[in-house]
Every structure is written in structure tokens, then in C-alpha cells.
Coordinates of C-alpha atoms (C1' of nucleotides) in Angstrom, one line a residue:
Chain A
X1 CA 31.4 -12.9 -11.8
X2 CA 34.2 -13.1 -9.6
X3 CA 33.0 -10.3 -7.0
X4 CA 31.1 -12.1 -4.3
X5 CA 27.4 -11.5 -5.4
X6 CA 26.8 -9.1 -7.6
X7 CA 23.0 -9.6 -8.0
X8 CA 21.3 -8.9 -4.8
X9 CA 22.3 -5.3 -4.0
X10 CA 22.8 -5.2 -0.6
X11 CA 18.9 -4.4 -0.1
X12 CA 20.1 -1.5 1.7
X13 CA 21.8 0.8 -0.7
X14 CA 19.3 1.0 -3.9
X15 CA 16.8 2.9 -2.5
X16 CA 19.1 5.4 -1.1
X17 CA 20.4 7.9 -3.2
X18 CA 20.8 5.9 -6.2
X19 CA 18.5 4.2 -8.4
X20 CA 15.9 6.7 -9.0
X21 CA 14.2 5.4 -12.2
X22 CA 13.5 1.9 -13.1
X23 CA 12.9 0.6 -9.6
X24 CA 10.8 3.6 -9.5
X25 CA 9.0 2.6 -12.2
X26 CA 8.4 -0.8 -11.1
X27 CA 7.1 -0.2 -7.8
X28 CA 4.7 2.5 -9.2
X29 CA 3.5 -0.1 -11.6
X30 CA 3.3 -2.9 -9.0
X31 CA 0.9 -0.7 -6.6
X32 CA -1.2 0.3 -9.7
X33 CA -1.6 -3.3 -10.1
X34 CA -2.3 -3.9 -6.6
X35 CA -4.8 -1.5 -6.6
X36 CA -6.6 -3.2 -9.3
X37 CA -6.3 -6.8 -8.2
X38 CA -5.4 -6.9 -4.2
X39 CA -2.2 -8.2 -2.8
X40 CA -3.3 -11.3 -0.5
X41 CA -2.6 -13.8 -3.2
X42 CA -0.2 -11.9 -5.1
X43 CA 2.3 -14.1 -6.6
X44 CA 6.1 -12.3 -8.1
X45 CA 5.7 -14.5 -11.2
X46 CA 1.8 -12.9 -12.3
X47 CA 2.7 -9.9 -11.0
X48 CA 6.5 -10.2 -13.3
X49 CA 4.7 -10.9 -16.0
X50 CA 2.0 -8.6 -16.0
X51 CA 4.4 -5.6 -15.4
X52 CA 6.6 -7.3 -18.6
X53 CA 9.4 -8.2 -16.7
X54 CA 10.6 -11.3 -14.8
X55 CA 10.2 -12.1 -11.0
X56 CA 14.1 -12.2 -11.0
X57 CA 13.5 -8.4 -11.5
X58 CA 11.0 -7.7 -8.6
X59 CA 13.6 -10.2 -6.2
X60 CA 16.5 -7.9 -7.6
X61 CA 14.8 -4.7 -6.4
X62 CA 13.0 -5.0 -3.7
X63 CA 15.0 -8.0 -1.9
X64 CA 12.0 -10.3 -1.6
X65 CA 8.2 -11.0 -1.6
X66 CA 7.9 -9.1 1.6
X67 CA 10.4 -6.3 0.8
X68 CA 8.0 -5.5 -2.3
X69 CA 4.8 -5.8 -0.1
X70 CA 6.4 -3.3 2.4
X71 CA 7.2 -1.0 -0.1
X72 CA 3.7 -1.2 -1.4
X73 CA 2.0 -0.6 1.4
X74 CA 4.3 2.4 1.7
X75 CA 3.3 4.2 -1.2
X76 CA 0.0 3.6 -0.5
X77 CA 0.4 5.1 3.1
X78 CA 2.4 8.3 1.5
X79 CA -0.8 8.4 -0.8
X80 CA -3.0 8.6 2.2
X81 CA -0.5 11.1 3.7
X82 CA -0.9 13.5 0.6
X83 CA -5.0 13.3 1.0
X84 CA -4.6 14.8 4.3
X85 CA -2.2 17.4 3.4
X86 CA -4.0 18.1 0.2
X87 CA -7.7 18.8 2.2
X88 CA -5.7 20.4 5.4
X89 CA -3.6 22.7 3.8
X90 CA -6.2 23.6 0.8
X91 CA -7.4 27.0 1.4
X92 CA -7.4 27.1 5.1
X93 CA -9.3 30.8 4.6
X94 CA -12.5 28.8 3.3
X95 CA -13.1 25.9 5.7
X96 CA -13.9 23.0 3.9
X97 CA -17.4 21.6 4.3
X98 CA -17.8 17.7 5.7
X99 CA -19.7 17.2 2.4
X100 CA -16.8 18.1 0.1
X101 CA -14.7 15.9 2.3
X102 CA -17.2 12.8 2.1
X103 CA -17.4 13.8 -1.7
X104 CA -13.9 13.9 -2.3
X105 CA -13.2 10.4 -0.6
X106 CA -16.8 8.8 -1.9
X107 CA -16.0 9.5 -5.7
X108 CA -15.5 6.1 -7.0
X109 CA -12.2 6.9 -9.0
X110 CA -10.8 6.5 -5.6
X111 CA -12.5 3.0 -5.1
X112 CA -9.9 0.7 -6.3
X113 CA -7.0 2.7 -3.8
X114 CA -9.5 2.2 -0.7
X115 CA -10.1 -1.4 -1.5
X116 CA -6.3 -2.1 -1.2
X117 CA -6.0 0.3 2.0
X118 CA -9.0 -1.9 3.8
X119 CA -7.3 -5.4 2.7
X120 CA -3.5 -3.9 3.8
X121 CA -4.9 -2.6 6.9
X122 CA -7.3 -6.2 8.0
X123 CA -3.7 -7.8 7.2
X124 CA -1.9 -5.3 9.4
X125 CA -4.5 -6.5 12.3
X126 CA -3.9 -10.1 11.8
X127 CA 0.1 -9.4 12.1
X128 CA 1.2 -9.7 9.1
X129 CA 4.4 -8.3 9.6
X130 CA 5.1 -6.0 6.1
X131 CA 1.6 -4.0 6.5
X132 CA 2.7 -3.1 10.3
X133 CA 3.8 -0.1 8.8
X134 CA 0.3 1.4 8.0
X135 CA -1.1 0.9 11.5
X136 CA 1.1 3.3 12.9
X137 CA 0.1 6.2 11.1
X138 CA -3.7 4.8 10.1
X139 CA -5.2 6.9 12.5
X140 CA -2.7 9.4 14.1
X141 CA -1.9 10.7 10.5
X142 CA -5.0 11.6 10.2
X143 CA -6.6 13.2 13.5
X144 CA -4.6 16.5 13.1
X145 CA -5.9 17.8 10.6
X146 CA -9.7 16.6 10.6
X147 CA -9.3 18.0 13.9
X148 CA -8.1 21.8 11.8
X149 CA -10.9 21.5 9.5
X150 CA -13.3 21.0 12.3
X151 CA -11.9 23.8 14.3
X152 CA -12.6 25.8 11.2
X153 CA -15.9 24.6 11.4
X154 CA -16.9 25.9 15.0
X155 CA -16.2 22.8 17.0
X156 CA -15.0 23.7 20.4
X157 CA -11.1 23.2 20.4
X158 CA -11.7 21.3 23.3
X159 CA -13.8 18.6 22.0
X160 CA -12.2 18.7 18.2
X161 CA -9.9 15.6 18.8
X162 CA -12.8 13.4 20.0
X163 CA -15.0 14.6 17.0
X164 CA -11.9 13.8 14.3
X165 CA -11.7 10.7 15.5
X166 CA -15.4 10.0 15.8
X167 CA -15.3 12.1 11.9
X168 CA -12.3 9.4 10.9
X169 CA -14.7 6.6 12.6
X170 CA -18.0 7.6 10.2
X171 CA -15.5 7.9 7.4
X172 CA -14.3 4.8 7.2
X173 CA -17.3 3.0 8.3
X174 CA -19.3 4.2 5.7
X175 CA -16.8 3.9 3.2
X176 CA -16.9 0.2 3.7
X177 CA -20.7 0.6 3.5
X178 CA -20.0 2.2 -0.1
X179 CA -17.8 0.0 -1.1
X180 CA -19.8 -3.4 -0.2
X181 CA -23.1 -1.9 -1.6
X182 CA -22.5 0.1 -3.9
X183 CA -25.3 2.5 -3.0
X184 CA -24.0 5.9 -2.8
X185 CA -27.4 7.2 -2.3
X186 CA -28.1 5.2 0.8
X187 CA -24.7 6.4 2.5
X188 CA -25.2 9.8 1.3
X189 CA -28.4 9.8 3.6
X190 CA -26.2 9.1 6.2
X191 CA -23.3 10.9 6.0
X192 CA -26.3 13.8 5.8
X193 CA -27.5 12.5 8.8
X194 CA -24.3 12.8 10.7
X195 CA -23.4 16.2 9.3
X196 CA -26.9 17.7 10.6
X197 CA -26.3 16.2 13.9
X198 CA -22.8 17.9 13.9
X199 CA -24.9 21.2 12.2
X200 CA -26.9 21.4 15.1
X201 CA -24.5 21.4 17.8
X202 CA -22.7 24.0 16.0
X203 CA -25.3 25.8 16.3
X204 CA -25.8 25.5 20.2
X205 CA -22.1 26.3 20.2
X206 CA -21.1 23.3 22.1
Chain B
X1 CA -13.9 -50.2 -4.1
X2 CA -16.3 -51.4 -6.7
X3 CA -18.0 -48.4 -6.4
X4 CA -17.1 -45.6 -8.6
X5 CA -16.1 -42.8 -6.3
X6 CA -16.8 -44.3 -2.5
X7 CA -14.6 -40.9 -1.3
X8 CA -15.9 -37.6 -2.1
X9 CA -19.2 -38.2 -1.0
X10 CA -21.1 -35.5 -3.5
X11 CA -20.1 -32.3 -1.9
X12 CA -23.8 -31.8 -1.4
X13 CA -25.0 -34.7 0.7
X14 CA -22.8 -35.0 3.6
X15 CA -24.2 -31.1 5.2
X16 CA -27.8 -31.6 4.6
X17 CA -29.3 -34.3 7.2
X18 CA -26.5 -36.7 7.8
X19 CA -23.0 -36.3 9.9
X20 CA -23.7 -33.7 12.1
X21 CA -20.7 -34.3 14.3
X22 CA -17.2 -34.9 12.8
X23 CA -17.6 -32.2 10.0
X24 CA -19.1 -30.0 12.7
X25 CA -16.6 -30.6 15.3
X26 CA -13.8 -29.8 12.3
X27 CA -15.4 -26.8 11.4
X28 CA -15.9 -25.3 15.0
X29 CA -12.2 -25.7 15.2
X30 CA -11.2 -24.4 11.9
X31 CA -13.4 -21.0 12.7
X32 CA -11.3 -21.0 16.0
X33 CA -8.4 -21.4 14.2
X34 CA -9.2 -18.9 12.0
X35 CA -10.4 -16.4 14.0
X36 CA -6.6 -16.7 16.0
X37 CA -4.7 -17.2 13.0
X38 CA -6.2 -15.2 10.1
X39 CA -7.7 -16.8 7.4
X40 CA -5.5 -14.9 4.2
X41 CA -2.7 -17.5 4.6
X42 CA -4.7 -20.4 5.9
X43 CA -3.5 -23.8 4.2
X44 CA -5.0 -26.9 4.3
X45 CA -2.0 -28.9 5.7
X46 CA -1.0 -26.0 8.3
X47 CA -4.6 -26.2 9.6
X48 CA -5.0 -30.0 9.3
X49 CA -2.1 -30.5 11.4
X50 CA -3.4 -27.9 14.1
X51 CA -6.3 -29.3 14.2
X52 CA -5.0 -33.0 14.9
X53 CA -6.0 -34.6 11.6
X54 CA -5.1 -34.8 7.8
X55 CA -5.7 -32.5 5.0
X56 CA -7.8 -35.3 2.9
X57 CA -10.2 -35.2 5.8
X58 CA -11.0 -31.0 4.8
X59 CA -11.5 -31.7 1.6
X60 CA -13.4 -35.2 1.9
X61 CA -15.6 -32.9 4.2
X62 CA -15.9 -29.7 2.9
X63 CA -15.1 -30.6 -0.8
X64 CA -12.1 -28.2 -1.3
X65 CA -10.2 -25.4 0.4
X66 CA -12.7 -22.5 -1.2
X67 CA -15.7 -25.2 0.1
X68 CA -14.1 -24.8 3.8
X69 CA -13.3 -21.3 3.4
X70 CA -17.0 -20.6 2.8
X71 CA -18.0 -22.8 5.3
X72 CA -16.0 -20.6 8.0
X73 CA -17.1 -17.6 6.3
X74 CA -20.9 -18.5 6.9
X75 CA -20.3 -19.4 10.3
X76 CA -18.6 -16.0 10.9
X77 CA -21.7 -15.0 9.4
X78 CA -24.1 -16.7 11.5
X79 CA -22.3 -15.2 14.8
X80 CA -23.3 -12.0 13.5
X81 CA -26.6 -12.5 13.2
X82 CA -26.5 -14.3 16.2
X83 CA -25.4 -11.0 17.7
X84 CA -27.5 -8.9 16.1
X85 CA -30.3 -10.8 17.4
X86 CA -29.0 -11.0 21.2
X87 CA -29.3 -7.0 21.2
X88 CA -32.6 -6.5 19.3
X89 CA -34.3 -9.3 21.1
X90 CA -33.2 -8.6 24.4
X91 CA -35.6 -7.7 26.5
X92 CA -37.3 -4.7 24.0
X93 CA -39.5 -2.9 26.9
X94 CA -36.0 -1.4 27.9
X95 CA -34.2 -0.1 25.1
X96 CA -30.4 -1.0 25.3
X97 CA -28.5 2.1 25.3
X98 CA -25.7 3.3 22.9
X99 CA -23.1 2.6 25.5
X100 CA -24.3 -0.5 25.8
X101 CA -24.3 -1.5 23.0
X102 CA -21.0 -0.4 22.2
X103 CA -19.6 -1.7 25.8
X104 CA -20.7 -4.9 24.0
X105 CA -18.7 -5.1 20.7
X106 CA -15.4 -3.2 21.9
X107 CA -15.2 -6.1 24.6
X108 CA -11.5 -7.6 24.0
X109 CA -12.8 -10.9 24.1
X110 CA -14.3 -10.3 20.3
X111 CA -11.1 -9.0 18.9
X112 CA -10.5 -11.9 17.1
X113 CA -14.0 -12.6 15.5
X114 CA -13.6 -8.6 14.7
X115 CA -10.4 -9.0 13.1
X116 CA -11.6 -12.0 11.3
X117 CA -14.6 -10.2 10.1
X118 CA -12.9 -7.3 8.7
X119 CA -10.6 -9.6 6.9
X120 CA -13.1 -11.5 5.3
X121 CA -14.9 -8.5 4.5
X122 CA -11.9 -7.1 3.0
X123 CA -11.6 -10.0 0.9
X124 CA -14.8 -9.5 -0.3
X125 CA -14.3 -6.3 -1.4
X126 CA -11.5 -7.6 -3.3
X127 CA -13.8 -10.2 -5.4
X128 CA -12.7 -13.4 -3.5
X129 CA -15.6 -15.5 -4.1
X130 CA -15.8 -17.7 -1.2
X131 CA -16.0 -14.1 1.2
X132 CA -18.8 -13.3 -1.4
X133 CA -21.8 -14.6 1.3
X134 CA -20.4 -12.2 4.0
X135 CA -21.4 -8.7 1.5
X136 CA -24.8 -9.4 1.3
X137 CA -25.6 -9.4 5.1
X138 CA -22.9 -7.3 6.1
X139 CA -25.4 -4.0 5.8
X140 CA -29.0 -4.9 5.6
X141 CA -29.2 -7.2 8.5
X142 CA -27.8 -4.6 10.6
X143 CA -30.0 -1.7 9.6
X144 CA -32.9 -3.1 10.7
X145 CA -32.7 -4.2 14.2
X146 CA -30.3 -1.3 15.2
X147 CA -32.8 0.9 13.5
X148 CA -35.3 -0.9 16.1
X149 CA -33.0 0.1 19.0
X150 CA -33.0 4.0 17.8
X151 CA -36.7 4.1 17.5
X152 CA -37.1 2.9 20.7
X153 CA -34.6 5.7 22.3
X154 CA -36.5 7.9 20.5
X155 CA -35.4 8.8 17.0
X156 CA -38.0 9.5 14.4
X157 CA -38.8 6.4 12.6
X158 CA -38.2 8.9 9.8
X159 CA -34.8 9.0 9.8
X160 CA -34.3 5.6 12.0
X161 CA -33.1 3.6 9.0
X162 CA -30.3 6.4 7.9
X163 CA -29.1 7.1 11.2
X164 CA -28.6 2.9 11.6
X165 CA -26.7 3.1 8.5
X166 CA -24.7 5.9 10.6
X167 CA -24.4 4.3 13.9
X168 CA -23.1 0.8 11.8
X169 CA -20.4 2.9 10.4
X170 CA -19.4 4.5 13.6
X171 CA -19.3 0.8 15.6
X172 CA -17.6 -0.4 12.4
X173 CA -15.2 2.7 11.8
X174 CA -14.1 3.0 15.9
X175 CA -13.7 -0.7 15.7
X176 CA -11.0 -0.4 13.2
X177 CA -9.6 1.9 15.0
X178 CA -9.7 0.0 18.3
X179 CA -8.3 -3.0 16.7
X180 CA -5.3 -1.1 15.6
X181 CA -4.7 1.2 18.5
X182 CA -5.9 -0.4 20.9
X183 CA -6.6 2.8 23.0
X184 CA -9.6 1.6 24.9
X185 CA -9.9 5.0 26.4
X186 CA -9.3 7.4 23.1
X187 CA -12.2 5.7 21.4
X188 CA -14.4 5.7 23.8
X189 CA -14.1 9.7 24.1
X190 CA -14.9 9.4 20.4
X191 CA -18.1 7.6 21.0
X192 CA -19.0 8.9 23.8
X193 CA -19.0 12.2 21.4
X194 CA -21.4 10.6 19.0
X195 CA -23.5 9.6 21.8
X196 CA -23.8 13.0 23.2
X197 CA -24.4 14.2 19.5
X198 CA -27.8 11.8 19.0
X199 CA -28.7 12.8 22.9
X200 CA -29.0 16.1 21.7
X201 CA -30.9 16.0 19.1
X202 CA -33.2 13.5 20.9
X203 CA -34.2 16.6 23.6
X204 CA -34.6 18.3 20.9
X205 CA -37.3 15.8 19.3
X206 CA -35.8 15.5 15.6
Chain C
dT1 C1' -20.7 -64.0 9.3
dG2 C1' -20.5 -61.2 5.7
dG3 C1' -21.3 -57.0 3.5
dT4 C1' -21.9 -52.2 3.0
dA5 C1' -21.4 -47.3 3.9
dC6 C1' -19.0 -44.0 6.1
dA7 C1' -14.6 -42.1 8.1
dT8 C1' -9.9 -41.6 8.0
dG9 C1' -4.9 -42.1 6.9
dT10 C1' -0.8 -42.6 3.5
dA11 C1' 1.3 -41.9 -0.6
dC12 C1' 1.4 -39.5 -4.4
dC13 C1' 0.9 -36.0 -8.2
dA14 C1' 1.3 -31.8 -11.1
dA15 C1' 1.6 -27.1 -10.6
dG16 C1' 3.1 -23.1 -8.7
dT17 C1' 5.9 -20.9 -5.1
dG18 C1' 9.9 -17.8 -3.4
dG19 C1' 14.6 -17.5 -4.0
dT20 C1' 19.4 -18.5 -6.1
dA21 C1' 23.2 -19.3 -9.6
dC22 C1' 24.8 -17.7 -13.4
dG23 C1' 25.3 -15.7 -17.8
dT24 C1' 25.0 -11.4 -20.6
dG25 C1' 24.4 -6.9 -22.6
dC26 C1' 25.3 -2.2 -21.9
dA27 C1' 26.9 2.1 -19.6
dG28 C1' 30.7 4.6 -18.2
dT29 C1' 35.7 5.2 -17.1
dC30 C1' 40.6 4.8 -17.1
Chain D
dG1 C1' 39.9 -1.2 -25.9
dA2 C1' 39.8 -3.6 -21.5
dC3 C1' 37.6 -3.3 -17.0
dT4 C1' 33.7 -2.7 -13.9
dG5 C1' 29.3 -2.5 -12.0
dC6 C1' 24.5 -2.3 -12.8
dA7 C1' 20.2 -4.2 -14.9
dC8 C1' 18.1 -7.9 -16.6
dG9 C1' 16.8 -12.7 -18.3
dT10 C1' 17.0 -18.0 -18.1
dA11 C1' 17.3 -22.0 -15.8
dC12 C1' 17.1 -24.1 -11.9
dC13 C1' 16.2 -25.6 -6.8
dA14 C1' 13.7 -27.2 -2.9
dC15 C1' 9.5 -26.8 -1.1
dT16 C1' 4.6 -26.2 -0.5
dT17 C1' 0.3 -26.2 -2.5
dG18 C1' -4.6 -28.2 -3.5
dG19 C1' -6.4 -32.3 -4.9
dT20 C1' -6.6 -37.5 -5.9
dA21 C1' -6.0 -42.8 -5.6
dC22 C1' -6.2 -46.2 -2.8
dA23 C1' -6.2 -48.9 1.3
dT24 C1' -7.9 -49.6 5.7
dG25 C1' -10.5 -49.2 9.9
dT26 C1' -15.0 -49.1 12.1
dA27 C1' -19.8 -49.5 12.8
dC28 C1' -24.1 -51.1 11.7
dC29 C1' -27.4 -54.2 9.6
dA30 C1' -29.0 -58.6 7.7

DNA sequence: TGGTACATGTACCAAGTGGTACGTGCAGTC
DNA sequence: GACTGCACGTACCACTTGGTACATGTACCA
């Protein structure tokens, strides 16, 4: 009371070393939510409430409206992070096909998370200053190993960064197909398309 | 004054044959506006004021924000359309090429309408109803006339509708990517990979 | 000249916003 | 057992929001 502010902690220190659990919690709550209802008109008092605790709480934590976004869009970039580790580092002896990849990211339990990453990363092009963040690693995170897993393939080194970037490109152009249609028949047909076209090279060996 | 509501004139008359200049003129500005500013945080006032009137004239034209919001939605739209007409139409007894094609979209000076798009679209996906409009199109009125293109370079008409479906999602895909890294040069390699791909299997008549 | 329909601005409203001040319970520690 | 610092809630603030009421200007038509 008499200390100089003893709410707002500093914004600096919590996150540090301390604090491990009910900020935790929060946050990991507040994404879950996000994933299920977007974050452009995300308001701390709906959000308070429907986590069962009070805006005061989400201010207290996180600093502000934009401190919470940040941190957000943070988890949801280490979640992107752990995809790519998880399909890079899976059993590098058996290369894993371009169809288990698509099937992996097309399975619609993963829907709701790609959503959000689309509506983060349209905000991150319009400059919105706490979903910078993402852009940084949107597409450099991810090049490095697509490019491994093509290599394993029998794409030329040479060529393999162009192809995981034109892989990442088909990816995430379909994806928005998927997500806007709904018809995971019709993108399959084109994903199959693309993977013959890569087929064949492979073939040639070029 | 006598008459009951001499203000909002029916949200349904003023668009259909009469007052084809002031609401025009605000709308061509408020899609300009958009297309520089975003459209997630767009306010009435904020964008009266840019645009040099009051916020009673957007709703007395449009009816209400989500009115406007659909409004500049269905112009975005239209562009699109307008687009994919230019390249289909265009002169069919020599078939545009790839590059061309792509030379077209990655041209800096669409950035913003490509930003805007993909925020809209985002939006969408997210269930905001005034984006709604913008899902139906965004697919199927692609496929066809870019399926037109690849028949015409010569891919089977077979396969001409899947491998539009592909060639959307690589535009749409590298697009995302140029928007955020702006590395003109890296995803061109990537298309010019995707390119050579299709080529390929084009001397190869599949 | 008068009236009528459209166009536009000003003032206002209730609701919701992010953020702050402040009080309070509950650990742990001396 | 008093003190201390964290975690949390309540009440509040100034401000902005979308939308409305109303007055007024302007142009056309009789």
C-alpha cells in the first residue's frame, strides 16, 4: 500500500524466472480461446470472463492488450516451431513422404490453430505491431528442414531450398483452399498433382 | 420532418438505380483507405475524418459499419474478378505464360490490394460475416479461367482443373511469402522451380 | 414561390473499451 | 504474531465506439 505500485509488476520480471504457474495457465487458456474464436476483436473483459477471471488479471500479467496479444502469437509461433522439429527430426532413417506431411497438416483437429496462424499473420502484414513477431520466423523457420526432408527425398541439394520454399508456397496455399472450402477431396487432387510432378523429376534425377 | 424516418433512406434503395455518385465516390475512397490502412481496426470516425466527411454520412449511405464493410469487401471482390478476367480474356490465341502471369500479381504496386485480400480472407475464415461474400469466389472463380490458361500451354484437360487448384495455391502461398519477406528474388527461384516442374511434364505430354 | 426529396452536419446517447486506484486475502519469513 | 509481497477482485476513469435525432442546406419541380 505504501510501496510505490505494487500491482503492475514491472512487466519485465514475471516472465523471467518466476511465476511459472498461474500466468502459465492463463496464457495457455487465452490461446486455446483464441484458437476457437480469433483475436481481431478480442476484447480483455470477454476474454476475462470466459477464462473465469477478471480483465484486472489479464492487465496484471501480461502488462496490456498488446502485451497478451504478443504473447499469444508467441505460443502459437513456438507451436509452429515444434511441427517442424517434430516432422524434421522424426525418423530421419525413413524420409517422410509429402503425403504424410500434407496429411499431418490437412487433418482438421489442426483447423482451428491454422485459422488463428492466417488471421495473426494478415495482421502481421498490415503492421500491426504485436504479430511482427511471427513474420520473422514465418518462413525462414520453416525452409530448413522441408528443405532436409526433400533432400531425403532425392531432390538435388542444389535446388532443395527453392523446392521448400515452393513446398511451403503449395502448403499454405492449399491450406487456405481447405480451410475456405472445406473440400478435402478437391485439395487432395492437388496436392496429388503436385507430388507426381515432384515424382517425376525425381525420377529424371533432376 | 413530418415524414417518419426522412434519414436512413431503406438501406435497400439508395444502391439499386439512384445516387450513383456520392456513395460511389465514398466508397472508392474507403476501399483506398482500406487497402493502405487495413480494414481489422477500421472505425467509422477514423475513416470519416480521412476521408473529409462525417461518420453519419457512412451509415446514412451504407446503413451501418458491417453494411460498409461488405460494401468494400465486394468491391475487393470485384477487382478480382476483374483480374481474373484481364488474364483469361486477354488475347487467348497466345496463351499467357506462367511467368507472366506471376510477373503480374507479385508487381509491388498490388501489395496493398494483396494484403487487403488476405486479411479479409482471413477474417472469413474466422466467421466474420461481412468477409462472408469473399469465400465463395475466392476458389471457384479462379479455377476455371486459370484452368483455361493451362489447357492452352498444354496440360491435359484431364487434370487442368486440379493442377489450377495447384497453381492458385502456389500464386497464393508465394504471395504470402512475398508480402512478408519481401525477397523479390527468393520467390521467384521458388516459382521459377514450379514452372520448370509443369515444363517438364509438358515435354513429356502428361 | 413554395414544397419536397435528398444530402450532409452537429449534438447526443448508451454501451463497451483499455487501463488505473485501491482494497484484501493468503503465503511465507523473521 | 506482525510484516511483506504476490495474486486477485471491485470500482472507477476517460475515451471511443456504432448508431440516432434533428436541423439545415441544396436542388429540382410545380
Amino acid at each position: 500500500m505504501a510501496t510505490g505500485d505494487p500491482t503492475t509488476p514491472d512487466v519485465m520480471t514475471p516472465d523471467a524466472g518466476t511465476a511459472p504457474s498461474a500466468r502459465e495457465r492463463l496464457l495457455d487458456a487465452a490461446v486455446d480461446h483464441a484458437a476457437r474464436h480469433g483475436v481481431s476483436d478480442l476484447s480483455l473483459r470477454q476474454l476475462a470472463t470466459a477464462l473465469g477471471t477478471s480483465h484486472r488479471m489479464l492487465i496484471y500479467h501480461f502488462g496490456s492488450k498488446e502485451g497478451l496479444l504478443t504473447e499469444i502469437v508467441r505460443r502459437v509461433e513456438s507451436r509452429q516451431r515444434a511441427q517442424v522439429a517434430a516432422l524434421a527430426g522424426d525418423d530421419p532413417t525413413s524420409p517422410t513422404s509429402l503425403a504424410e506431411l500434407w496429411d499431418h497438416f490437412a487433418d482438421e483437429s489442426l483447423w482451428p490453430w491454422e485459422r488463428l496462424f492466417f488471421e495473426v499473420y494478415a495482421q502481421a502484414l498490415q503492421g500491426r505491431p504485436h504479430a511482427r513477431g511471427l513474420l520473422d520466423e514465418a518462413i525462414d523457420a520453416w525452409i530448413d528442414p522441408l528443405a532436409e526432408v526433400l533432400v531425403a527425398r532425392g531432390t538435388p541439394p542444389a535446388h532443395a531450398r527453392d523446392d521448400a520454399r515452393l513446398m511451403l508456397a503449395v502448403t499454405r496455399g492449399l491450406l487456405l483452399d481447405l480451410l475456405a472450402t472445406r473440400d478435402r477431396n478437391g485439395v487432395d487432387a492437388a496436392m496429388r498433382r503436385f507430388v507426381a510432378l515432384t515424382d517425376r523429376r525425381r525420377a529424371d534425377r533432376d
